[in-house]
Amino acid sequence: QVLDDSGTMAVKNLSFEVRAGEIFGVAGVEGNGYEIKDEAKLKALAAEYGIETEGRTTEEIALDLAKAIYAEFGKQEGPIQFTRRAPEKRVKLWQKLGIDPRGVDREIVECMHRTHMGVDNDYVNLILHGLRTSISDGWGGSMIATEVSDVLFGTPQPKKAMANLGVLKENEVNIIVHGHEPTLSEMIVAAASDPELVELAKKYGAEGINVAGMCCTGNEVLMRHGVPIAGNFLQQELAIITGAVEAIIVDVQCIMPALPDLAACFHTKVISTSPKAKFPGATHIEFHEERAYEIAKEIVRTAVDNYPNRVAEKVNIPDERMECMIGFSVEAIVAALGGTLDPLLEAIKGGAIKGIAAVVGCNNPKVRQDYSHVNLVKELIKNDILVVTTGCNAIACAKAGLMLPEAAEQAGEGLKGVCQQLGIPPVLHMGSCVDISRILVTCAAIAKALGVDISDLPVAGAAPEWMSEKAVSIGAYVVASGIFTVLGTVPPVLGSANVTKLLTEGAEDVVGGKFAVETDPFKAAQLIVDHIMAKRRALGI
């Protein structure tokens, strides 16, 4: 092997994004003091960790499970328990390659050490550890965040809601929750219904308090409570420009630094809540889980008190809003199928559904908003490919009307028939960005049912407008899981031909998955269709 300085630099930069993305992905796991909403899932998770549940209280089980889960982060020797949800073939491959993660924090710290000046200068070795770090995210930190959120706040079930800026209400106090920590947004939603605060809003002349979501924390309360979603990443400024938002409450990730500067042109208050994320010009009300409801009421009260400062002449709420069906957790999908994955497997074997595509990821200021998201998804369902989605792509699809059962009319005849029979959309909302772990669990279950590895399945991933560091970590763990993944914006690796070739060609020979880069959503769709049809032929279906 030859020394490739450009390759080493490219992968060090890529590894930096992976580790930064994972750090943010797992940071939201910490917290306690919340009511347990899904006891069945609590006991199921306890069983995975070998924790006794018989004859014990919910609190006792939860305490032992919390200790076991916290240990996943700090321990130095693996395995991470949830990685064993992957098919045995996949786990053995990770072990053979030396990329089976040992602990969440350990892999991040080692990644930081390897990318330090003068340490790891072998681009292949760096990529392998980048994959190991990302696996500890997707099958570790993110999966833990998803499962714990379900236990605390409830496992999502299908319901109807509304999407786009038209969900803002002219005669109510409008509060937007924006960021990625459901511990905050759950309490804001609860506090907004507090009779004391509703009465205060009416005293100021408002008809009530309207909470709307933005980005991933919006997806969290959307899928669990049907709270309307005002938009995805590139709409956070537009929400303020409506002149109708009393407060935009932010925690971490995807918050534009200039929001307070824009808000200063209107009456809107930007309220920051995290000690890790402060914004000059914002009102800072620090959120602590042990006083969650008390602080949430203070935050909502601040928004309500701001209602009299609204300038009527500046209010311009767009009419656009779209109904959507959301809340398709793994449990909800299985329930919709009658309690087993067999109907889905039969639909795939019979060709009514050609395959499954996970279309996820961000908005990117360098790309026309939602254009690639929506057109890629439309092309896929037209070709009888069921789409599962999270994050900003999910919101884009909701706004485009693709998350309604009626959208099956835009699908191919096979997928259309399945959707109409089950009463579901051809595009299934599975949650926020951490909930891509739900997609991993679904793929693993299908692979086990068929007796194959994930890399053998007619499935693919896509991030048409990715932008955030965590998207790099997500893409890496999806590929490391054996899934072909199409990126719609170019990653910063083209300075090295060797690294580019490894990620887009050689990786498939190593982990069974690889990246492709295609900025045209129609061409990207064809890449996915071709891949899925090739996998079907290999399976003989």
PDB file of C-alpha atoms in Angstrom, residues 352-540:
ATOM      1  CA  ALA A 352     -45.891  -5.989  -5.239  1.00  0.00           C
ATOM      2  CA  ILE A 353     -43.231  -4.160  -3.245  1.00  0.00           C
ATOM      3  CA  LYS A 354     -39.913  -4.289  -5.092  1.00  0.00           C
ATOM      4  CA  GLY A 355     -37.897  -3.146  -2.087  1.00  0.00           C
ATOM      5  CA  ILE A 356     -37.530  -0.561   0.647  1.00  0.00           C
ATOM      6  CA  ALA A 357     -35.643   2.732   0.560  1.00  0.00           C
ATOM      7  CA  ALA A 358     -34.749   4.775   3.626  1.00  0.00           C
ATOM      8  CA  VAL A 359     -34.664   8.401   2.513  1.00  0.00           C
ATOM      9  CA  VAL A 360     -33.421  10.645   5.295  1.00  0.00           C
ATOM     10  CA  GLY A 361     -31.371  13.676   6.139  1.00  0.00           C
ATOM     11  CA  CYS A 362     -31.152  17.416   6.150  1.00  0.00           C
ATOM     12  CA  ASN A 363     -31.919  20.471   4.102  1.00  0.00           C
ATOM     13  CA  ASN A 364     -28.819  22.060   2.592  1.00  0.00           C
ATOM     14  CA  PRO A 365     -28.559  25.808   1.830  1.00  0.00           C
ATOM     15  CA  LYS A 366     -26.601  24.933  -1.313  1.00  0.00           C
ATOM     16  CA  VAL A 367     -29.554  23.007  -2.731  1.00  0.00           C
ATOM     17  CA  ARG A 368     -33.086  24.113  -3.625  1.00  0.00           C
ATOM     18  CA  GLN A 369     -35.110  23.249  -0.525  1.00  0.00           C
ATOM     19  CA  ASP A 370     -36.924  19.894  -0.633  1.00  0.00           C
ATOM     20  CA  TYR A 371     -36.513  19.540  -4.425  1.00  0.00           C
ATOM     21  CA  SER A 372     -34.311  16.472  -4.230  1.00  0.00           C
ATOM     22  CA  HIS A 373     -36.186  15.014  -1.257  1.00  0.00           C
ATOM     23  CA  VAL A 374     -39.596  15.112  -2.892  1.00  0.00           C
ATOM     24  CA  ASN A 375     -38.609  14.160  -6.431  1.00  0.00           C
ATOM     25  CA  LEU A 376     -36.451  11.238  -5.323  1.00  0.00           C
ATOM     26  CA  VAL A 377     -39.257   9.852  -3.154  1.00  0.00           C
ATOM     27  CA  LYS A 378     -41.862  10.295  -5.899  1.00  0.00           C
ATOM     28  CA  GLU A 379     -39.693   8.361  -8.346  1.00  0.00           C
ATOM     29  CA  LEU A 380     -39.127   5.552  -5.857  1.00  0.00           C
ATOM     30  CA  ILE A 381     -42.779   4.970  -4.991  1.00  0.00           C
ATOM     31  CA  LYS A 382     -43.595   5.136  -8.697  1.00  0.00           C
ATOM     32  CA  ASN A 383     -41.306   2.117  -9.040  1.00  0.00           C
ATOM     33  CA  ASP A 384     -43.082   0.160  -6.263  1.00  0.00           C
ATOM     34  CA  ILE A 385     -40.418   0.913  -3.680  1.00  0.00           C
ATOM     35  CA  LEU A 386     -41.780   1.524  -0.177  1.00  0.00           C
ATOM     36  CA  VAL A 387     -40.122   4.574   1.385  1.00  0.00           C
ATOM     37  CA  VAL A 388     -39.381   4.911   5.095  1.00  0.00           C
ATOM     38  CA  THR A 389     -38.183   8.288   6.245  1.00  0.00           C
ATOM     39  CA  THR A 390     -37.004  10.404   9.179  1.00  0.00           C
ATOM     40  CA  GLY A 391     -35.757  13.913   9.895  1.00  0.00           C
ATOM     41  CA  CYS A 392     -36.050  16.780   7.425  1.00  0.00           C
ATOM     42  CA  ASN A 393     -36.904  14.439   4.566  1.00  0.00           C
ATOM     43  CA  ALA A 394     -39.930  13.253   6.521  1.00  0.00           C
ATOM     44  CA  ILE A 395     -41.103  16.846   6.917  1.00  0.00           C
ATOM     45  CA  ALA A 396     -40.522  17.530   3.217  1.00  0.00           C
ATOM     46  CA  CYS A 397     -42.651  14.505   2.316  1.00  0.00           C
ATOM     47  CA  ALA A 398     -45.359  15.564   4.764  1.00  0.00           C
ATOM     48  CA  LYS A 399     -45.556  19.032   3.201  1.00  0.00           C
ATOM     49  CA  ALA A 400     -45.750  17.471  -0.267  1.00  0.00           C
ATOM     50  CA  GLY A 401     -48.730  15.301   0.656  1.00  0.00           C
ATOM     51  CA  LEU A 402     -46.792  12.054   0.307  1.00  0.00           C
ATOM     52  CA  MET A 403     -47.663  10.900   3.828  1.00  0.00           C
ATOM     53  CA  LEU A 404     -51.345  10.356   3.213  1.00  0.00           C
ATOM     54  CA  PRO A 405     -52.994   7.072   2.198  1.00  0.00           C
ATOM     55  CA  GLU A 406     -54.288   8.938  -0.851  1.00  0.00           C
ATOM     56  CA  ALA A 407     -50.676   9.379  -2.016  1.00  0.00           C
ATOM     57  CA  ALA A 408     -50.787   5.696  -2.995  1.00  0.00           C
ATOM     58  CA  GLU A 409     -52.328   6.962  -6.250  1.00  0.00           C
ATOM     59  CA  GLN A 410     -48.838   8.235  -7.118  1.00  0.00           C
ATOM     60  CA  ALA A 411     -47.269   4.815  -6.505  1.00  0.00           C
ATOM     61  CA  GLY A 412     -46.817   1.902  -8.871  1.00  0.00           C
ATOM     62  CA  GLU A 413     -49.675  -0.586  -9.097  1.00  0.00           C
ATOM     63  CA  GLY A 414     -48.071  -3.099  -6.729  1.00  0.00           C
ATOM     64  CA  LEU A 415     -47.240  -0.675  -3.923  1.00  0.00           C
ATOM     65  CA  LYS A 416     -50.533   1.119  -4.474  1.00  0.00           C
ATOM     66  CA  GLY A 417     -52.452  -2.097  -3.874  1.00  0.00           C
ATOM     67  CA  VAL A 418     -50.585  -2.885  -0.658  1.00  0.00           C
ATOM     68  CA  CYS A 419     -51.086   0.634   0.703  1.00  0.00           C
ATOM     69  CA  GLN A 420     -54.782   0.636  -0.116  1.00  0.00           C
ATOM     70  CA  GLN A 421     -55.247  -2.764   1.502  1.00  0.00           C
ATOM     71  CA  LEU A 422     -53.537  -1.641   4.710  1.00  0.00           C
ATOM     72  CA  GLY A 423     -54.743   1.968   4.679  1.00  0.00           C
ATOM     73  CA  ILE A 424     -51.215   3.371   4.895  1.00  0.00           C
ATOM     74  CA  PRO A 425     -49.217   5.937   2.887  1.00  0.00           C
ATOM     75  CA  PRO A 426     -46.461   4.814   0.483  1.00  0.00           C
ATOM     76  CA  VAL A 427     -44.071   6.929   2.571  1.00  0.00           C
ATOM     77  CA  LEU A 428     -43.858   5.986   6.249  1.00  0.00           C
ATOM     78  CA  HIS A 429     -42.797   8.538   8.858  1.00  0.00           C
ATOM     79  CA  MET A 430     -40.496   6.784  11.369  1.00  0.00           C
ATOM     80  CA  GLY A 431     -39.397   9.781  13.416  1.00  0.00           C
ATOM     81  CA  SER A 432     -36.433  12.068  13.992  1.00  0.00           C
ATOM     82  CA  CYS A 433     -32.828  11.527  12.893  1.00  0.00           C
ATOM     83  CA  VAL A 434     -31.940   9.272  15.839  1.00  0.00           C
ATOM     84  CA  ASP A 435     -34.897   7.116  14.816  1.00  0.00           C
ATOM     85  CA  ILE A 436     -33.017   5.868  11.770  1.00  0.00           C
ATOM     86  CA  SER A 437     -32.198   3.188  14.313  1.00  0.00           C
ATOM     87  CA  ARG A 438     -35.818   2.031  13.836  1.00  0.00           C
ATOM     88  CA  ILE A 439     -34.975   1.423  10.186  1.00  0.00           C
ATOM     89  CA  LEU A 440     -31.937  -0.659  11.193  1.00  0.00           C
ATOM     90  CA  VAL A 441     -34.130  -2.762  13.490  1.00  0.00           C
ATOM     91  CA  THR A 442     -36.651  -3.276  10.676  1.00  0.00           C
ATOM     92  CA  CYS A 443     -33.961  -4.337   8.199  1.00  0.00           C
ATOM     93  CA  ALA A 444     -32.442  -6.704  10.744  1.00  0.00           C
ATOM     94  CA  ALA A 445     -35.826  -8.320  11.408  1.00  0.00           C
ATOM     95  CA  ILE A 446     -36.463  -8.820   7.679  1.00  0.00           C
ATOM     96  CA  ALA A 447     -32.972 -10.254   7.148  1.00  0.00           C
ATOM     97  CA  LYS A 448     -33.386 -12.696  10.035  1.00  0.00           C
ATOM     98  CA  ALA A 449     -36.799 -13.779   8.751  1.00  0.00           C
ATOM     99  CA  LEU A 450     -35.276 -14.531   5.336  1.00  0.00           C
ATOM    100  CA  GLY A 451     -32.137 -16.102   6.784  1.00  0.00           C
ATOM    101  CA  VAL A 452     -29.793 -13.645   5.065  1.00  0.00           C
ATOM    102  CA  ASP A 453     -27.590 -10.662   5.930  1.00  0.00           C
ATOM    103  CA  ILE A 454     -28.816  -7.073   5.615  1.00  0.00           C
ATOM    104  CA  SER A 455     -26.492  -6.634   2.625  1.00  0.00           C
ATOM    105  CA  ASP A 456     -28.515  -9.273   0.737  1.00  0.00           C
ATOM    106  CA  LEU A 457     -31.816  -7.414   1.041  1.00  0.00           C
ATOM    107  CA  PRO A 458     -33.465  -5.300  -1.692  1.00  0.00           C
ATOM    108  CA  VAL A 459     -33.021  -2.151   0.366  1.00  0.00           C
ATOM    109  CA  ALA A 460     -31.147   1.119  -0.062  1.00  0.00           C
ATOM    110  CA  GLY A 461     -30.547   4.412   1.716  1.00  0.00           C
ATOM    111  CA  ALA A 462     -30.399   8.006   0.503  1.00  0.00           C
ATOM    112  CA  ALA A 463     -29.606  11.428   1.941  1.00  0.00           C
ATOM    113  CA  PRO A 464     -30.528  13.783  -0.930  1.00  0.00           C
ATOM    114  CA  GLU A 465     -29.741  17.095   0.803  1.00  0.00           C
ATOM    115  CA  TRP A 466     -27.452  16.119   3.678  1.00  0.00           C
ATOM    116  CA  MET A 467     -25.578  18.871   5.483  1.00  0.00           C
ATOM    117  CA  SER A 468     -24.955  18.083   9.168  1.00  0.00           C
ATOM    118  CA  GLU A 469     -21.985  16.185  10.638  1.00  0.00           C
ATOM    119  CA  LYS A 470     -24.352  13.634  12.108  1.00  0.00           C
ATOM    120  CA  ALA A 471     -25.465  12.796   8.569  1.00  0.00           C
ATOM    121  CA  VAL A 472     -21.911  11.585   7.919  1.00  0.00           C
ATOM    122  CA  SER A 473     -22.114   9.313  10.954  1.00  0.00           C
ATOM    123  CA  ILE A 474     -25.544   8.086   9.831  1.00  0.00           C
ATOM    124  CA  GLY A 475     -24.374   7.384   6.298  1.00  0.00           C
ATOM    125  CA  ALA A 476     -21.337   5.537   7.642  1.00  0.00           C
ATOM    126  CA  TYR A 477     -23.321   3.226   9.925  1.00  0.00           C
ATOM    127  CA  VAL A 478     -25.880   2.538   7.207  1.00  0.00           C
ATOM    128  CA  VAL A 479     -23.094   1.497   4.829  1.00  0.00           C
ATOM    129  CA  ALA A 480     -21.365  -0.461   7.619  1.00  0.00           C
ATOM    130  CA  SER A 481     -24.670  -2.298   8.074  1.00  0.00           C
ATOM    131  CA  GLY A 482     -24.433  -3.434   4.450  1.00  0.00           C
ATOM    132  CA  ILE A 483     -26.761  -0.943   2.764  1.00  0.00           C
ATOM    133  CA  PHE A 484     -26.107   0.882  -0.515  1.00  0.00           C
ATOM    134  CA  THR A 485     -26.445   4.619   0.170  1.00  0.00           C
ATOM    135  CA  VAL A 486     -26.833   7.510  -2.277  1.00  0.00           C
ATOM    136  CA  LEU A 487     -25.689  10.990  -1.260  1.00  0.00           C
ATOM    137  CA  GLY A 488     -27.217  13.974  -3.015  1.00  0.00           C
ATOM    138  CA  THR A 489     -24.505  16.456  -2.066  1.00  0.00           C
ATOM    139  CA  VAL A 490     -20.813  15.806  -2.536  1.00  0.00           C
ATOM    140  CA  PRO A 491     -18.849  14.758   0.580  1.00  0.00           C
ATOM    141  CA  PRO A 492     -15.451  16.397   1.233  1.00  0.00           C
ATOM    142  CA  VAL A 493     -13.326  13.468   0.054  1.00  0.00           C
ATOM    143  CA  LEU A 494     -12.764  14.201  -3.626  1.00  0.00           C
ATOM    144  CA  GLY A 495      -9.243  15.427  -2.892  1.00  0.00           C
ATOM    145  CA  SER A 496      -8.233  11.775  -2.763  1.00  0.00           C
ATOM    146  CA  ALA A 497      -8.948   9.399  -5.635  1.00  0.00           C
ATOM    147  CA  ASN A 498      -8.084   6.443  -3.400  1.00  0.00           C
ATOM    148  CA  VAL A 499     -10.558   7.367  -0.679  1.00  0.00           C
ATOM    149  CA  THR A 500     -13.270   8.168  -3.200  1.00  0.00           C
ATOM    150  CA  LYS A 501     -12.781   4.794  -4.876  1.00  0.00           C
ATOM    151  CA  LEU A 502     -12.804   2.959  -1.547  1.00  0.00           C
ATOM    152  CA  LEU A 503     -16.024   4.578  -0.352  1.00  0.00           C
ATOM    153  CA  THR A 504     -17.879   4.260  -3.669  1.00  0.00           C
ATOM    154  CA  GLU A 505     -16.534   0.892  -4.866  1.00  0.00           C
ATOM    155  CA  GLY A 506     -14.216  -1.013  -2.535  1.00  0.00           C
ATOM    156  CA  ALA A 507     -16.391  -0.705   0.570  1.00  0.00           C
ATOM    157  CA  GLU A 508     -18.947  -3.056  -0.957  1.00  0.00           C
ATOM    158  CA  ASP A 509     -16.378  -5.869  -1.056  1.00  0.00           C
ATOM    159  CA  VAL A 510     -15.553  -5.245   2.609  1.00  0.00           C
ATOM    160  CA  VAL A 511     -18.855  -4.473   4.391  1.00  0.00           C
ATOM    161  CA  GLY A 512     -21.431  -5.210   1.688  1.00  0.00           C
ATOM    162  CA  GLY A 513     -22.499  -1.588   1.353  1.00  0.00           C
ATOM    163  CA  LYS A 514     -21.095   1.452  -0.401  1.00  0.00           C
ATOM    164  CA  PHE A 515     -21.767   5.102  -1.183  1.00  0.00           C
ATOM    165  CA  ALA A 516     -22.797   6.626  -4.474  1.00  0.00           C
ATOM    166  CA  VAL A 517     -22.926  10.368  -5.116  1.00  0.00           C
ATOM    167  CA  GLU A 518     -25.624  11.714  -7.426  1.00  0.00           C
ATOM    168  CA  THR A 519     -26.944  15.259  -7.239  1.00  0.00           C
ATOM    169  CA  ASP A 520     -29.797  14.667  -9.720  1.00  0.00           C
ATOM    170  CA  PRO A 521     -32.705  13.090  -7.770  1.00  0.00           C
ATOM    171  CA  PHE A 522     -34.066  11.329 -10.856  1.00  0.00           C
ATOM    172  CA  LYS A 523     -30.712   9.702 -11.617  1.00  0.00           C
ATOM    173  CA  ALA A 524     -30.321   8.889  -7.923  1.00  0.00           C
ATOM    174  CA  ALA A 525     -33.682   7.131  -7.983  1.00  0.00           C
ATOM    175  CA  GLN A 526     -32.564   5.035 -10.933  1.00  0.00           C
ATOM    176  CA  LEU A 527     -29.407   4.022  -9.082  1.00  0.00           C
ATOM    177  CA  ILE A 528     -31.565   2.796  -6.212  1.00  0.00           C
ATOM    178  CA  VAL A 529     -34.022   1.000  -8.501  1.00  0.00           C
ATOM    179  CA  ASP A 530     -31.163  -0.762 -10.311  1.00  0.00           C
ATOM    180  CA  HIS A 531     -29.577  -1.783  -7.004  1.00  0.00           C
ATOM    181  CA  ILE A 532     -32.837  -3.139  -5.589  1.00  0.00           C
ATOM    182  CA  MET A 533     -33.608  -5.114  -8.746  1.00  0.00           C
ATOM    183  CA  ALA A 534     -30.100  -6.603  -8.700  1.00  0.00           C
ATOM    184  CA  LYS A 535     -30.619  -7.721  -5.084  1.00  0.00           C
ATOM    185  CA  ARG A 536     -33.964  -9.271  -6.024  1.00  0.00           C
ATOM    186  CA  ARG A 537     -32.327 -11.264  -8.803  1.00  0.00           C
ATOM    187  CA  ALA A 538     -29.609 -12.461  -6.441  1.00  0.00           C
ATOM    188  CA  LEU A 539     -32.293 -13.672  -4.019  1.00  0.00           C
ATOM    189  CA  GLY A 540     -34.199 -15.334  -6.833  1.00  0.00           C
TER     190      GLY A 540
END
